[in-house]
Amino acid sequence: MEELILESKGIKTDQYFIPPFELRKGELVVINLNGGAHYHYFKEDLADIFTGKISNKNVTIFQPLTFVKHFVESRFRRIFYSTSVGEYLKENADLKSDFAKKIYETSWMNKNIKVKSLFGNQRKLLTLFATLSKTNNIVFDFVAVDPEGAKYAYKIIKNEVRNGGSAIFIDWSDEMKDDCTKYIAIEWLVDFTENKKVIQF
């Protein structure tokens, strides 16, 4: 049996229940939150739990998982000295890793291009490659990524999982239900169409 990375005995709040599951080396677990306006809020909550930023008594992390973060830049920096691709990698990637160079496989990409000028697909690849340069145990989503970009990135992640990594994909649909190791569907305990006030932002 492959090495255990994370064990969840089930995560339950007033709003939802995530059934129990285990994440082992070589596995890709999809957790489907079923879309909706609530997706982003609960996705961030779960990402923090799975990466250990928020403690949950029912979740045990045996090896650290890293969330593939979204590129965020302050308004001041965005206007006056926006981050370049090269600067981002220098600050966030292991430059000795092949993944730190992989973004440049795109013919028009270079280290001087400003990250703010990239489309969602390229931004996601940049942050994904930076993360994979340091670890292959990850938590990720595909916010602001189109279907083609998601397909390409998912293929890269699956390959890393096959090579001994592990991943949790927090999704908003069941599209990857048959293309993962384990599929977990959230069980909502509230009806958002009738009782929206139960969500405490």
CSV table of C-alpha atoms in Angstrom, one decimal, residues 2-201:
chain,number,residue,atom,x,y,z
A,2,GLU,CA,1.3,3.4,-0.9
A,3,GLU,CA,2.4,5.9,1.6
A,4,LEU,CA,-0.3,7.9,3.4
A,5,ILE,CA,-0.3,11.6,2.8
A,6,LEU,CA,-3.5,12.8,4.4
A,7,GLU,CA,-6.4,11.2,6.2
A,8,SER,CA,-9.8,12.8,6.6
A,9,LYS,CA,-12.4,11.2,8.8
A,10,GLY,CA,-15.0,13.6,7.4
A,11,ILE,CA,-15.4,17.3,7.6
A,12,LYS,CA,-18.7,18.6,8.8
A,13,THR,CA,-20.0,22.1,9.4
A,14,ASP,CA,-23.4,23.7,9.6
A,15,GLN,CA,-23.4,24.1,5.9
A,16,TYR,CA,-21.7,21.0,4.4
A,17,PHE,CA,-20.3,17.5,4.9
A,18,ILE,CA,-17.2,16.2,3.1
A,19,PRO,CA,-17.2,12.4,3.4
A,20,PRO,CA,-14.1,10.6,4.7
A,21,PHE,CA,-11.2,9.8,2.4
A,22,GLU,CA,-7.5,9.1,2.3
A,23,LEU,CA,-4.9,10.6,0.0
A,24,ARG,CA,-1.9,8.4,-0.7
A,25,LYS,CA,1.2,8.8,-2.7
A,26,GLY,CA,0.3,8.3,-6.4
A,27,GLU,CA,-3.3,9.4,-5.9
A,28,LEU,CA,-5.4,12.3,-7.3
A,29,VAL,CA,-8.5,13.1,-5.3
A,30,VAL,CA,-11.3,15.2,-6.8
A,31,ILE,CA,-13.6,17.0,-4.4
A,32,ASN,CA,-16.6,18.4,-6.1
A,33,LEU,CA,-18.3,21.4,-4.5
A,34,ASN,CA,-21.1,21.6,-7.1
A,35,GLY,CA,-20.4,25.2,-8.2
A,36,GLY,CA,-22.5,28.2,-7.2
A,37,ALA,CA,-21.6,31.5,-5.6
A,38,HIS,CA,-20.5,29.7,-2.5
A,39,TYR,CA,-17.7,27.8,-4.3
A,40,HIS,CA,-14.9,30.3,-3.7
A,41,TYR,CA,-15.6,30.7,0.0
A,42,PHE,CA,-15.7,27.0,0.8
A,43,LYS,CA,-12.9,26.2,-1.6
A,44,GLU,CA,-10.5,28.5,0.3
A,45,ASP,CA,-11.7,27.0,3.6
A,46,LEU,CA,-10.9,23.4,2.5
A,47,ALA,CA,-7.6,24.4,0.9
A,48,ASP,CA,-6.5,25.9,4.2
A,49,ILE,CA,-7.6,22.7,6.0
A,50,PHE,CA,-5.7,20.4,3.6
A,51,THR,CA,-2.6,22.4,3.7
A,52,GLY,CA,-2.6,22.7,7.5
A,53,LYS,CA,-3.3,26.5,7.8
A,54,ILE,CA,-6.5,25.7,9.6
A,55,SER,CA,-6.6,22.8,12.1
A,56,ASN,CA,-9.4,20.3,11.9
A,57,LYS,CA,-9.6,17.5,14.4
A,58,ASN,CA,-10.8,15.0,11.8
A,59,VAL,CA,-8.0,15.7,9.3
A,60,THR,CA,-4.5,14.4,9.8
A,61,ILE,CA,-1.7,15.5,7.5
A,62,PHE,CA,1.3,13.1,7.3
A,63,GLN,CA,3.2,15.0,4.6
A,64,PRO,CA,2.8,18.7,3.8
A,65,LEU,CA,0.6,19.7,0.9
A,66,THR,CA,1.0,23.0,-0.8
A,67,PHE,CA,-1.8,25.0,-2.4
A,68,VAL,CA,-1.1,26.2,-6.0
A,69,LYS,CA,-1.8,29.9,-5.1
A,70,HIS,CA,-3.2,32.5,-7.4
A,71,PHE,CA,-1.0,35.4,-8.5
A,72,VAL,CA,-1.9,38.5,-6.4
A,73,GLU,CA,-0.2,41.8,-6.7
A,74,SER,CA,-0.9,45.0,-4.7
A,75,ARG,CA,-2.4,47.9,-6.7
A,76,PHE,CA,0.7,50.0,-6.0
A,77,ARG,CA,3.1,47.5,-7.3
A,78,ARG,CA,0.8,46.7,-10.3
A,79,ILE,CA,1.0,50.3,-11.3
A,80,PHE,CA,4.6,51.3,-10.6
A,81,TYR,CA,6.8,48.1,-10.8
A,82,SER,CA,4.7,45.1,-11.7
A,83,THR,CA,6.2,41.7,-11.2
A,84,SER,CA,7.9,40.0,-14.2
A,85,VAL,CA,7.8,36.3,-14.9
A,86,GLY,CA,11.5,36.0,-14.1
A,87,GLU,CA,11.0,37.9,-10.8
A,88,TYR,CA,8.1,35.7,-9.8
A,89,LEU,CA,10.1,32.5,-10.4
A,90,LYS,CA,13.1,33.9,-8.5
A,91,GLU,CA,10.9,34.6,-5.5
A,92,ASN,CA,8.6,31.5,-5.6
A,93,ALA,CA,10.4,28.6,-7.4
A,94,ASP,CA,13.4,26.4,-7.0
A,95,LEU,CA,15.4,27.6,-9.9
A,96,LYS,CA,17.4,24.4,-10.0
A,97,SER,CA,14.2,22.4,-11.0
A,98,ASP,CA,13.2,21.8,-14.6
A,99,PHE,CA,9.8,23.2,-13.7
A,100,ALA,CA,11.3,26.6,-13.1
A,101,LYS,CA,12.2,26.7,-16.8
A,102,LYS,CA,9.1,24.9,-18.2
A,103,ILE,CA,7.0,28.1,-18.6
A,104,TYR,CA,9.5,29.3,-21.2
A,105,GLU,CA,8.5,26.4,-23.5
A,106,THR,CA,5.8,28.8,-24.8
A,107,SER,CA,7.5,30.4,-27.8
A,108,TRP,CA,6.6,34.0,-26.9
A,109,MET,CA,7.2,33.8,-23.2
A,110,ASN,CA,10.3,35.4,-21.6
A,111,LYS,CA,11.5,36.5,-18.1
A,112,ASN,CA,10.7,40.2,-18.7
A,113,ILE,CA,7.0,39.8,-19.5
A,114,LYS,CA,4.8,41.2,-16.7
A,115,VAL,CA,2.7,38.6,-15.0
A,116,LYS,CA,-0.3,40.9,-15.0
A,117,SER,CA,-0.3,40.8,-18.8
A,118,LEU,CA,-0.8,37.1,-18.9
A,119,PHE,CA,-4.1,35.4,-19.5
A,120,GLY,CA,-5.6,33.1,-16.8
A,121,ASN,CA,-4.1,29.9,-18.4
A,122,GLN,CA,-0.6,31.2,-18.4
A,123,ARG,CA,-0.9,32.6,-14.9
A,124,LYS,CA,-2.0,29.3,-13.6
A,125,LEU,CA,0.8,27.5,-15.4
A,126,LEU,CA,3.3,29.9,-13.9
A,127,THR,CA,2.1,29.4,-10.3
A,128,LEU,CA,1.7,25.6,-11.0
A,129,PHE,CA,5.3,25.2,-12.3
A,130,ALA,CA,6.6,27.3,-9.4
A,131,THR,CA,4.9,25.1,-6.9
A,132,LEU,CA,5.9,21.8,-8.6
A,133,SER,CA,9.5,23.0,-8.6
A,134,LYS,CA,9.4,22.6,-4.8
A,135,THR,CA,6.9,19.8,-4.2
A,136,ASN,CA,4.7,17.3,-5.9
A,137,ASN,CA,2.1,17.1,-3.1
A,138,ILE,CA,-0.4,19.8,-4.0
A,139,VAL,CA,-3.9,21.1,-3.6
A,140,PHE,CA,-5.2,23.0,-6.6
A,141,ASP,CA,-8.2,24.5,-8.5
A,142,PHE,CA,-8.8,25.9,-11.9
A,143,VAL,CA,-10.3,29.3,-11.2
A,144,ALA,CA,-9.9,31.7,-14.2
A,145,VAL,CA,-8.6,28.9,-16.4
A,146,ASP,CA,-10.5,27.9,-19.6
A,147,PRO,CA,-11.3,24.3,-20.6
A,148,GLU,CA,-8.2,23.9,-22.8
A,149,GLY,CA,-5.9,25.4,-20.2
A,150,ALA,CA,-7.4,23.1,-17.5
A,151,LYS,CA,-7.0,20.0,-19.6
A,152,TYR,CA,-3.3,20.8,-20.3
A,153,ALA,CA,-2.5,21.6,-16.6
A,154,TYR,CA,-4.5,18.5,-15.4
A,155,LYS,CA,-2.4,16.3,-17.7
A,156,ILE,CA,0.8,17.8,-16.1
A,157,ILE,CA,-0.4,17.2,-12.6
A,158,LYS,CA,-1.5,13.6,-13.4
A,159,ASN,CA,1.9,12.9,-14.7
A,160,GLU,CA,3.5,14.2,-11.5
A,161,VAL,CA,1.1,12.1,-9.4
A,162,ARG,CA,2.0,9.0,-11.4
A,163,ASN,CA,5.7,9.8,-10.6
A,164,GLY,CA,5.1,9.6,-6.9
A,165,GLY,CA,3.2,12.8,-6.1
A,166,SER,CA,-0.3,13.4,-4.7
A,167,ALA,CA,-3.0,15.9,-5.4
A,168,ILE,CA,-6.3,17.2,-4.2
A,169,PHE,CA,-8.4,19.0,-6.9
A,170,ILE,CA,-11.1,21.2,-5.4
A,171,ASP,CA,-13.5,21.5,-8.4
A,172,TRP,CA,-17.0,22.9,-9.0
A,173,SER,CA,-18.3,20.2,-11.3
A,174,ASP,CA,-18.2,16.4,-11.8
A,175,GLU,CA,-16.3,16.6,-15.1
A,176,MET,CA,-13.3,14.8,-13.8
A,177,LYS,CA,-15.3,12.1,-12.0
A,178,ASP,CA,-13.9,9.3,-14.2
A,179,ASP,CA,-10.4,10.8,-14.5
A,180,CYS,CA,-9.1,10.6,-10.9
A,181,THR,CA,-8.1,8.1,-8.3
A,182,LYS,CA,-11.0,9.0,-5.9
A,183,TYR,CA,-14.0,11.2,-6.4
A,184,ILE,CA,-15.7,12.9,-3.4
A,185,ALA,CA,-18.9,14.9,-3.7
A,186,ILE,CA,-19.8,17.4,-1.1
A,187,GLU,CA,-23.1,16.9,0.8
A,188,TRP,CA,-24.8,20.2,1.4
A,189,LEU,CA,-26.8,20.5,4.6
A,190,VAL,CA,-28.5,23.7,3.6
A,191,ASP,CA,-30.5,24.9,0.6
A,192,PHE,CA,-28.7,28.0,-0.7
A,193,THR,CA,-31.7,28.9,-2.8
A,194,GLU,CA,-33.9,29.3,0.2
A,195,ASN,CA,-31.6,30.0,3.1
A,196,LYS,CA,-28.7,32.1,2.0
A,197,LYS,CA,-28.1,33.7,5.3
A,198,VAL,CA,-26.6,30.6,6.9
A,199,ILE,CA,-23.3,31.4,5.2
A,200,GLN,CA,-21.1,33.5,7.4
A,201,PHE,CA,-18.5,35.3,5.3
